[in-house]
mmCIF file of C-alpha atoms and ligand atoms in Angstrom:
data_model
loop_
_atom_site.group_PDB
_atom_site.id
_atom_site.type_symbol
_atom_site.label_atom_id
_atom_site.label_comp_id
_atom_site.label_asym_id
_atom_site.label_seq_id
_atom_site.Cartn_x
_atom_site.Cartn_y
_atom_site.Cartn_z
ATOM 1 C CA MET A 1 -36.526 29.492 11.104
ATOM 2 C CA ASP A 2 -37.356 28.509 7.514
ATOM 3 C CA PRO A 3 -37.828 24.939 7.075
ATOM 4 C CA ILE A 4 -35.451 23.994 4.595
ATOM 5 C CA LEU A 5 -32.811 25.858 6.674
ATOM 6 C CA LEU A 6 -33.579 23.603 9.986
ATOM 7 C CA GLN A 7 -33.931 20.497 7.597
ATOM 8 C CA TYR A 8 -30.170 21.539 6.515
ATOM 9 C CA LYS A 9 -29.065 22.235 10.210
ATOM 10 C CA LYS A 10 -30.439 18.563 11.151
ATOM 11 C CA LEU A 11 -28.768 17.083 8.161
ATOM 12 C CA ALA A 12 -25.262 18.729 9.095
ATOM 13 C CA ARG A 13 -25.712 17.289 12.640
ATOM 14 C CA SER A 14 -26.388 14.003 11.152
ATOM 15 C CA ILE A 15 -23.277 13.808 9.295
ATOM 16 C CA SER A 16 -21.350 15.464 12.046
ATOM 17 C CA LEU A 17 -22.164 12.393 14.308
ATOM 18 C CA VAL A 18 -21.186 9.882 11.728
ATOM 19 C CA GLU A 19 -18.340 11.347 10.805
ATOM 20 C CA ASN A 20 -16.976 11.590 13.871
ATOM 21 C CA GLU A 21 -18.286 8.227 15.305
ATOM 22 C CA THR A 22 -20.263 10.034 18.335
ATOM 23 C CA PRO A 23 -22.251 7.129 20.421
ATOM 24 C CA GLY A 24 -25.405 6.662 18.508
ATOM 25 C CA PHE A 25 -24.120 7.179 14.868
ATOM 26 C CA GLU A 26 -24.714 3.499 14.053
ATOM 27 C CA LEU A 27 -28.527 4.156 14.530
ATOM 28 C CA ILE A 28 -28.712 6.983 12.129
ATOM 29 C CA LEU A 29 -27.011 4.670 9.605
ATOM 30 C CA GLU A 30 -29.149 1.953 10.036
ATOM 31 C CA GLN A 31 -32.419 4.122 10.145
ATOM 32 C CA LEU A 32 -31.365 5.520 6.563
ATOM 33 C CA PRO A 33 -34.204 5.091 4.044
ATOM 34 C CA THR A 34 -33.803 3.523 0.836
ATOM 35 C CA THR A 35 -33.298 6.028 -2.028
ATOM 36 C CA LYS A 36 -32.693 6.457 -5.484
ATOM 37 C CA CYS A 37 -30.892 9.922 -5.212
ATOM 38 C CA PRO A 38 -27.831 9.360 -7.418
ATOM 39 C CA VAL A 39 -24.620 10.739 -6.627
ATOM 40 C CA ILE A 40 -22.528 12.031 -9.560
ATOM 41 C CA GLY A 41 -18.644 11.719 -9.059
ATOM 42 C CA ILE A 42 -16.255 14.472 -10.922
ATOM 43 C CA THR A 43 -12.846 13.584 -10.514
ATOM 44 C CA GLY A 44 -9.666 14.845 -12.391
ATOM 45 C CA ALA A 45 -6.520 16.318 -11.937
ATOM 46 C CA PRO A 46 -5.461 19.281 -9.892
ATOM 47 C CA GLY A 47 -6.715 22.331 -11.379
ATOM 48 C CA ALA A 48 -8.391 20.606 -14.411
ATOM 49 C CA GLY A 49 -11.731 22.869 -13.165
ATOM 50 C CA LYS A 50 -13.422 20.461 -11.227
ATOM 51 C CA SER A 51 -14.768 22.755 -8.757
ATOM 52 C CA SER A 52 -15.481 25.562 -11.452
ATOM 53 C CA LEU A 53 -17.378 22.916 -13.092
ATOM 54 C CA VAL A 54 -19.477 22.149 -10.259
ATOM 55 C CA ASN A 55 -20.170 25.616 -9.933
ATOM 56 C CA SER A 56 -21.314 25.481 -13.509
ATOM 57 C CA LEU A 57 -23.946 22.484 -13.019
ATOM 58 C CA ILE A 58 -25.228 23.858 -9.952
ATOM 59 C CA HIS A 59 -26.250 26.793 -11.824
ATOM 60 C CA THR A 60 -27.946 24.468 -14.923
ATOM 61 C CA LEU A 61 -29.243 22.666 -12.195
ATOM 62 C CA LEU A 62 -31.092 25.534 -10.174
ATOM 63 C CA GLN A 63 -32.535 26.724 -13.711
ATOM 64 C CA GLN A 64 -34.274 23.361 -13.441
ATOM 65 C CA GLN A 65 -35.331 23.956 -10.303
ATOM 66 C CA LYS A 66 -33.588 20.962 -8.819
ATOM 67 C CA LYS A 67 -32.438 20.577 -5.118
ATOM 68 C CA ILE A 68 -28.878 19.664 -4.937
ATOM 69 C CA GLY A 69 -26.464 18.398 -2.031
ATOM 70 C CA ILE A 70 -22.533 19.023 -2.906
ATOM 71 C CA ILE A 71 -19.618 16.945 -1.193
ATOM 72 C CA ALA A 72 -16.093 18.645 -1.756
ATOM 73 C CA VAL A 73 -13.386 16.534 -0.249
ATOM 74 C CA ASP A 74 -10.649 18.796 0.423
ATOM 75 C CA PRO A 75 -7.307 17.466 0.710
ATOM 76 C CA THR A 76 -6.069 17.768 4.070
ATOM 77 C CA SER A 77 -2.441 18.419 2.475
ATOM 78 C CA PRO A 78 -1.440 21.985 3.598
ATOM 79 C CA PHE A 79 -0.217 22.953 0.313
ATOM 80 C CA ASN A 80 -3.494 22.608 -0.888
ATOM 81 C CA TYR A 81 -4.913 24.885 1.149
ATOM 82 C CA GLY A 82 -4.828 27.756 -1.377
ATOM 83 C CA SER A 83 -6.728 25.872 -3.588
ATOM 84 C CA LEU A 84 -9.485 24.544 -1.108
ATOM 85 C CA LEU A 85 -9.887 28.887 -0.318
ATOM 86 C CA GLY A 86 -10.021 29.133 -3.761
ATOM 87 C CA ASP A 87 -13.347 26.461 -3.784
ATOM 88 C CA ARG A 88 -15.024 28.252 -1.558
ATOM 89 C CA LEU A 89 -14.734 31.387 -3.379
ATOM 90 C CA ARG A 90 -15.938 29.768 -6.531
ATOM 91 C CA MET A 91 -18.305 27.372 -4.874
ATOM 92 C CA SER A 92 -19.669 30.729 -2.808
ATOM 93 C CA ASP A 93 -22.429 31.997 -5.189
ATOM 94 C CA HIS A 94 -24.581 29.183 -4.224
ATOM 95 C CA PHE A 95 -23.959 29.243 -0.374
ATOM 96 C CA THR A 96 -27.070 31.425 0.364
ATOM 97 C CA ASN A 97 -29.325 29.724 -1.937
ATOM 98 C CA ASN A 98 -31.381 27.222 -0.239
ATOM 99 C CA GLN A 99 -31.435 24.681 -3.061
ATOM 100 C CA VAL A 100 -27.976 23.750 -2.482
ATOM 101 C CA TYR A 101 -26.032 22.540 0.220
ATOM 102 C CA ILE A 102 -22.791 21.848 0.353
ATOM 103 C CA ARG A 103 -20.578 19.952 2.552
ATOM 104 C CA SER A 104 -16.597 19.783 2.867
ATOM 105 C CA VAL A 105 -15.181 16.919 4.032
ATOM 106 C CA ALA A 106 -11.517 16.328 4.858
ATOM 107 C CA THR A 107 -9.717 13.218 3.111
ATOM 108 C CA ARG A 108 -8.029 12.489 6.570
ATOM 109 C CA GLY A 109 -4.779 11.203 4.877
ATOM 110 C CA SER A 110 -7.077 8.748 3.560
ATOM 111 C CA LEU A 111 -4.783 6.600 1.074
ATOM 112 C CA GLY A 112 -6.625 7.280 -1.982
ATOM 113 C CA GLY A 113 -7.301 10.414 -1.157
ATOM 114 C CA LEU A 114 -11.052 9.873 -0.483
ATOM 115 C CA CYS A 115 -12.531 10.456 3.137
ATOM 116 C CA GLU A 116 -12.920 7.634 5.049
ATOM 117 C CA LYS A 117 -16.470 7.833 5.594
ATOM 118 C CA ILE A 118 -17.224 9.287 2.170
ATOM 119 C CA VAL A 119 -19.694 5.930 1.822
ATOM 120 C CA GLU A 120 -21.607 6.893 4.845
ATOM 121 C CA ILE A 121 -21.684 10.731 4.511
ATOM 122 C CA SER A 122 -23.157 10.082 0.854
ATOM 123 C CA ASP A 123 -25.734 7.865 1.941
ATOM 124 C CA VAL A 124 -26.858 10.589 4.582
ATOM 125 C CA MET A 125 -26.751 12.893 2.321
ATOM 126 C CA ARG A 126 -29.129 10.874 0.279
ATOM 127 C CA SER A 127 -31.767 10.580 2.830
ATOM 128 C CA SER A 128 -32.325 14.341 2.524
ATOM 129 C CA ASP A 129 -34.714 15.089 -0.395
ATOM 130 C CA PHE A 130 -32.346 16.458 -3.079
ATOM 131 C CA ASP A 131 -32.450 15.412 -6.900
ATOM 132 C CA TYR A 132 -28.569 15.413 -7.002
ATOM 133 C CA ILE A 133 -25.566 14.526 -5.455
ATOM 134 C CA VAL A 134 -22.354 15.693 -6.410
ATOM 135 C CA VAL A 135 -18.803 14.672 -5.252
ATOM 136 C CA GLU A 136 -15.980 16.375 -6.235
ATOM 137 C CA THR A 137 -12.882 14.824 -5.546
ATOM 138 C CA VAL A 138 -9.030 15.489 -6.844
ATOM 139 C CA GLY A 139 -8.032 12.863 -8.819
ATOM 140 C CA VAL A 140 -4.715 11.164 -7.195
ATOM 141 C CA GLY A 141 -3.586 7.588 -7.273
ATOM 142 C CA GLN A 142 -6.581 5.493 -6.588
ATOM 143 C CA SER A 143 -9.065 7.839 -5.822
ATOM 144 C CA GLU A 144 -10.285 8.038 -9.614
ATOM 145 C CA VAL A 145 -11.323 4.395 -8.643
ATOM 146 C CA GLU A 146 -12.392 4.957 -5.159
ATOM 147 C CA ILE A 147 -15.523 7.492 -6.649
ATOM 148 C CA ALA A 148 -16.404 4.862 -9.266
ATOM 149 C CA GLY A 149 -17.323 2.688 -6.633
ATOM 150 C CA LEU A 150 -19.533 5.506 -4.673
ATOM 151 C CA ALA A 151 -21.121 7.424 -7.784
ATOM 152 C CA ASP A 152 -23.694 6.499 -10.192
ATOM 153 C CA VAL A 153 -22.360 8.459 -12.871
ATOM 154 C CA THR A 154 -18.457 8.792 -12.769
ATOM 155 C CA ILE A 155 -17.086 12.194 -14.324
ATOM 156 C CA VAL A 156 -13.589 12.387 -15.739
ATOM 157 C CA VAL A 157 -12.329 16.174 -16.366
ATOM 158 C CA LEU A 158 -9.590 16.412 -18.848
ATOM 159 C CA THR A 159 -8.195 19.728 -20.087
ATOM 160 C CA PRO A 160 -6.408 20.343 -23.907
ATOM 161 C CA ASP A 161 -3.324 21.604 -21.787
ATOM 162 C CA ALA A 162 -3.008 18.066 -20.206
ATOM 163 C CA GLY A 163 -0.984 16.487 -23.285
ATOM 164 C CA ASP A 164 0.221 13.363 -22.166
ATOM 165 C CA GLU A 165 -2.847 12.655 -20.067
ATOM 166 C CA ILE A 166 -4.191 10.697 -23.453
ATOM 167 C CA GLN A 167 -1.748 8.104 -22.921
ATOM 168 C CA ASN A 168 -2.942 7.777 -19.055
ATOM 169 C CA MET A 169 -6.859 7.597 -20.591
ATOM 170 C CA LYS A 170 -5.774 4.392 -22.312
ATOM 171 C CA SER A 171 -5.124 2.815 -19.140
ATOM 172 C CA GLY A 172 -7.155 3.356 -15.872
ATOM 173 C CA ILE A 173 -9.246 6.246 -15.997
ATOM 174 C CA MET A 174 -11.156 5.192 -19.651
ATOM 175 C CA GLU A 175 -12.578 2.014 -17.372
ATOM 176 C CA ILE A 176 -14.160 4.248 -14.936
ATOM 177 C CA ALA A 177 -15.656 7.384 -16.831
ATOM 178 C CA ASN A 178 -18.891 7.378 -18.019
ATOM 179 C CA ILE A 179 -18.805 10.740 -19.102
ATOM 180 C CA LEU A 180 -15.732 12.739 -20.367
ATOM 181 C CA VAL A 181 -15.719 16.311 -20.113
ATOM 182 C CA VAL A 182 -13.045 18.264 -21.923
ATOM 183 C CA ASN A 183 -13.144 21.937 -20.037
ATOM 184 C CA LYS A 184 -11.207 24.888 -20.874
ATOM 185 C CA ALA A 185 -12.607 24.568 -24.214
ATOM 186 C CA ASP A 186 -11.693 28.003 -24.841
ATOM 187 C CA LYS A 187 -7.835 27.064 -25.141
ATOM 188 C CA PRO A 188 -7.068 26.859 -29.084
ATOM 189 C CA SER A 189 -6.132 23.052 -28.701
ATOM 190 C CA ALA A 190 -9.181 22.057 -27.397
ATOM 191 C CA GLU A 191 -10.521 20.875 -31.020
ATOM 192 C CA ALA A 192 -7.901 18.988 -31.511
ATOM 193 C CA TYR A 193 -7.982 17.090 -28.451
ATOM 194 C CA VAL A 194 -11.373 16.336 -28.284
ATOM 195 C CA LYS A 195 -10.715 15.056 -32.006
ATOM 196 C CA ASN A 196 -7.799 13.086 -30.490
ATOM 197 C CA LEU A 197 -9.943 12.007 -27.352
ATOM 198 C CA GLU A 198 -12.815 10.558 -29.887
ATOM 199 C CA ARG A 199 -10.789 8.673 -32.017
ATOM 200 C CA ILE A 200 -9.124 6.931 -28.950
ATOM 201 C CA ILE A 201 -12.934 6.107 -27.358
ATOM 202 C CA HIS A 202 -14.164 4.660 -30.595
ATOM 203 C CA GLU A 203 -11.070 2.642 -30.955
ATOM 204 C CA LYS A 204 -12.516 0.098 -27.969
ATOM 205 C CA ASP A 205 -16.177 0.710 -29.602
ATOM 206 C CA ALA A 206 -17.401 -1.827 -26.698
ATOM 207 C CA PRO A 207 -21.332 -2.521 -26.865
ATOM 208 C CA GLY A 208 -23.454 -0.696 -24.362
ATOM 209 C CA TRP A 209 -23.022 3.006 -23.368
ATOM 210 C CA GLN A 210 -20.915 4.990 -25.495
ATOM 211 C CA VAL A 211 -18.926 7.318 -23.309
ATOM 212 C CA PRO A 212 -19.792 11.080 -24.668
ATOM 213 C CA VAL A 213 -17.135 13.598 -24.753
ATOM 214 C CA VAL A 214 -18.375 16.939 -23.491
ATOM 215 C CA LYS A 215 -16.731 20.427 -23.772
ATOM 216 C CA THR A 216 -17.180 22.765 -21.471
ATOM 217 C CA ILE A 217 -15.819 26.232 -20.763
ATOM 218 C CA ALA A 218 -16.628 26.135 -16.953
ATOM 219 C CA ILE A 219 -15.812 29.836 -15.914
ATOM 220 C CA GLU A 220 -18.393 31.019 -18.756
ATOM 221 C CA ASN A 221 -21.437 28.431 -17.624
ATOM 222 C CA LYS A 222 -20.744 26.887 -21.106
ATOM 223 C CA GLY A 223 -21.445 23.064 -22.200
ATOM 224 C CA ALA A 224 -23.308 22.649 -18.449
ATOM 225 C CA ALA A 225 -26.545 21.947 -19.973
ATOM 226 C CA GLU A 226 -25.119 19.370 -22.385
ATOM 227 C CA LEU A 227 -23.459 17.510 -19.336
ATOM 228 C CA VAL A 228 -26.804 17.700 -17.533
ATOM 229 C CA THR A 229 -28.311 16.014 -20.630
ATOM 230 C CA GLN A 230 -25.714 13.431 -20.671
ATOM 231 C CA ILE A 231 -26.206 12.782 -17.111
ATOM 232 C CA ASN A 232 -29.592 11.795 -17.448
ATOM 233 C CA LEU A 233 -29.070 9.851 -20.323
ATOM 234 C CA PHE A 234 -26.685 7.921 -18.638
ATOM 235 C CA LEU A 235 -28.963 7.654 -15.425
ATOM 236 C CA HIS A 236 -31.650 5.947 -17.112
ATOM 237 C CA GLU A 237 -29.861 3.618 -19.274
ATOM 238 C CA ALA A 238 -31.204 -0.119 -18.711
ATOM 239 C CA TYR A 239 -27.990 -0.902 -17.194
ATOM 240 C CA ALA A 240 -27.859 1.892 -14.798
ATOM 241 C CA LYS A 241 -29.841 -0.794 -12.317
ATOM 242 C CA ASP A 242 -26.799 -3.325 -13.020
ATOM 243 C CA LYS A 243 -24.324 -0.438 -11.906
ATOM 244 C CA GLN A 244 -26.538 0.363 -8.739
ATOM 245 C CA LEU A 245 -26.305 -3.568 -7.969
ATOM 246 C CA GLN A 246 -22.429 -3.354 -8.267
ATOM 247 C CA LEU A 247 -21.780 0.048 -6.135
ATOM 248 C CA LEU A 248 -24.105 -1.670 -3.517
ATOM 249 C CA GLN A 249 -21.604 -4.602 -3.740
ATOM 250 C CA GLU A 250 -18.421 -2.259 -3.511
ATOM 251 C CA LYS A 251 -20.121 -0.241 -0.728
ATOM 252 C CA ALA A 252 -20.749 -3.852 1.171
ATOM 253 C CA TRP A 253 -17.166 -4.896 0.469
ATOM 254 C CA ARG A 254 -15.868 -1.677 1.362
ATOM 255 C CA LEU A 255 -17.357 -1.005 4.688
ATOM 256 C CA ILE A 256 -17.188 -4.561 5.885
ATOM 257 C CA GLN A 257 -13.323 -4.622 5.112
ATOM 258 C CA ARG A 258 -12.802 -1.415 7.288
ATOM 259 C CA HIS A 259 -15.058 -2.629 10.286
ATOM 260 C CA ARG A 260 -12.966 -5.690 10.089
ATOM 261 C CA MET A 261 -9.465 -4.238 10.163
ATOM 262 C CA LYS A 262 -10.918 -1.585 13.362
ATOM 263 C CA SER A 263 -9.349 -4.228 15.909
ATOM 264 C CA THR A 264 -5.844 -3.820 14.243
ATOM 265 C CA ASP A 265 -3.738 -1.138 15.039
ATOM 266 C CA ARG A 266 -1.080 -0.763 12.785
ATOM 267 C CA LYS A 267 0.723 0.958 15.523
ATOM 268 C CA ALA A 268 0.565 -1.514 17.716
ATOM 269 C CA LEU A 269 0.805 -4.282 14.783
ATOM 270 C CA ASN A 270 4.185 -2.671 14.226
ATOM 271 C CA GLU A 271 5.150 -2.416 17.725
ATOM 272 C CA HIS A 272 4.774 -6.208 18.024
ATOM 273 C CA LEU A 273 6.699 -7.179 14.704
ATOM 274 C CA LYS A 274 9.437 -5.226 15.861
ATOM 275 C CA THR A 275 10.284 -7.941 19.009
ATOM 276 C CA ALA A 276 8.851 -10.736 17.374
ATOM 277 C CA ALA A 277 11.022 -10.702 14.090
ATOM 278 C CA THR A 278 14.134 -10.824 16.560
ATOM 279 C CA GLN A 279 13.168 -14.037 17.576
ATOM 280 C CA PRO A 280 15.098 -16.809 15.788
ATOM 281 C CA HIS A 281 12.088 -19.345 14.653
ATOM 282 C CA PHE A 282 10.083 -16.043 13.508
ATOM 283 C CA ASN A 283 7.621 -17.116 11.102
ATOM 284 C CA LEU A 284 5.070 -14.733 9.730
ATOM 285 C CA TYR A 285 2.676 -16.921 8.948
ATOM 286 C CA THR A 286 2.300 -18.043 12.619
ATOM 287 C CA PHE A 287 2.584 -14.576 13.707
ATOM 288 C CA ILE A 288 -0.385 -13.286 11.896
ATOM 289 C CA LYS A 289 -2.542 -16.004 12.885
ATOM 290 C CA PRO A 290 -3.764 -14.389 16.163
ATOM 291 C CA TYR A 291 -5.074 -11.284 14.254
ATOM 292 C CA ILE A 292 -7.078 -12.877 11.457
HETATM 293 N N1 GTP B 1 -9.799 29.070 -19.473
HETATM 294 C C1 GTP B 1 -10.494 28.265 -18.517
HETATM 295 N N2 GTP B 1 -9.755 28.530 -17.218
HETATM 296 C C2 GTP B 1 -11.001 27.793 -16.655
HETATM 297 C C3 GTP B 1 -11.458 27.097 -16.610
HETATM 298 N N3 GTP B 1 -12.277 26.512 -15.712
HETATM 299 C C4 GTP B 1 -11.474 26.746 -15.142
HETATM 300 N N4 GTP B 1 -10.797 27.658 -14.931
HETATM 301 C C5 GTP B 1 -9.675 27.937 -14.273
HETATM 302 O O1 GTP B 1 -8.989 26.997 -13.934
HETATM 303 C C6 GTP B 1 -8.135 26.938 -12.692
HETATM 304 C C7 GTP B 1 -8.577 25.750 -11.516
HETATM 305 O O2 GTP B 1 -9.810 25.762 -11.274
HETATM 306 P P1 GTP B 1 -10.875 24.978 -10.516
HETATM 307 O O3 GTP B 1 -12.052 24.780 -10.525
HETATM 308 O O4 GTP B 1 -10.335 25.276 -8.994
HETATM 309 O O5 GTP B 1 -9.934 23.537 -10.839
HETATM 310 P P2 GTP B 1 -9.988 22.189 -9.953
HETATM 311 O O6 GTP B 1 -9.936 21.071 -10.415
HETATM 312 O O7 GTP B 1 -11.228 22.343 -8.663
HETATM 313 O O8 GTP B 1 -9.113 22.332 -9.008
HETATM 314 P P3 GTP B 1 -8.311 21.284 -7.429
HETATM 315 O O9 GTP B 1 -9.493 21.354 -6.616
HETATM 316 O O10 GTP B 1 -7.394 22.114 -7.112
HETATM 317 O O11 GTP B 1 -7.584 19.943 -7.921
HETATM 318 C C8 GTP B 1 -8.896 28.541 -11.934
HETATM 319 O O12 GTP B 1 -7.611 29.311 -12.343
HETATM 320 C C9 GTP B 1 -10.361 28.709 -12.769
HETATM 321 O O13 GTP B 1 -10.259 29.681 -13.232
HETATM 322 C C10 GTP B 1 -12.345 27.192 -18.281
HETATM 323 O O14 GTP B 1 -13.093 26.443 -18.618
HETATM 324 N N5 GTP B 1 -11.353 28.030 -19.132
HETATM 325 MG MG1 MG B 2 -11.451 21.882 -6.487
#
């Protein structure tokens, strides 16, 4: 068997073991080497063109002889099944190329929209010899923030037809985006949208990294080369090192939080509460004591 395919087979197995917590999975995690492979997080509203952009990025990176790992976070909702199939089709050009490894993971209903095990899965992926790992997540609610705690560089994809999105930009998304992409730049309203966006960004005029706005037409592979340039620029900035430490801190916090909560079964807690709350001298704070 082709050594690269064999390597991917091993990688797929390790990810599955970790994802399903099959006995021995801890050892896999504990033996992971320290790696510097950067994780590129791509988020944005449903239909913004994230998968198309990933496709276009892969295309560009392959021309630069890079090896790429992709994590596509599939929403578990049946309503998204159509787009999921669409993703497969759009990314399918690269399935047969052994410089690219694509792994889909289910969201499993995790609140923020990111798979529970995404930290571990991306770390297992990073232990393989990829040049970049790309994670695509649908931006709903908390997931933009979650991806920011995972990715070395976070890209937020916007489209010119999403008019009031610019308002949202002033809140949450602005803080997490290291690079803004205006995809569907073939739309007539794109120029005005980009200008408006740049004006808002410059209003902030913070020291350090100036968030660039990159125009792309993902379906025509336009703008991806500039995006790669901006990604590399960001990754090589001096303070990218600070960000690495912040990510480790964030990941450690999330992992510990999850492990600590593991022993608390929400259902059992609810049942317990159902009876306890009917007691005449019920007190919430003494009730939770045995749990903490
Ligand atoms: N006109 C135009 N259409 C685009 C462009 N990029 C993507 N699209 C179209 O937009 C639609 C959504 O693209 P996707 O790449 O699936 O978007 P997505 O953000 O991954 O969608 P979800 O994963 O469902 O959230 C598809 O019909 C694409 O063909 C672009 O640059 N220009
Ligand atoms: Mg998609």
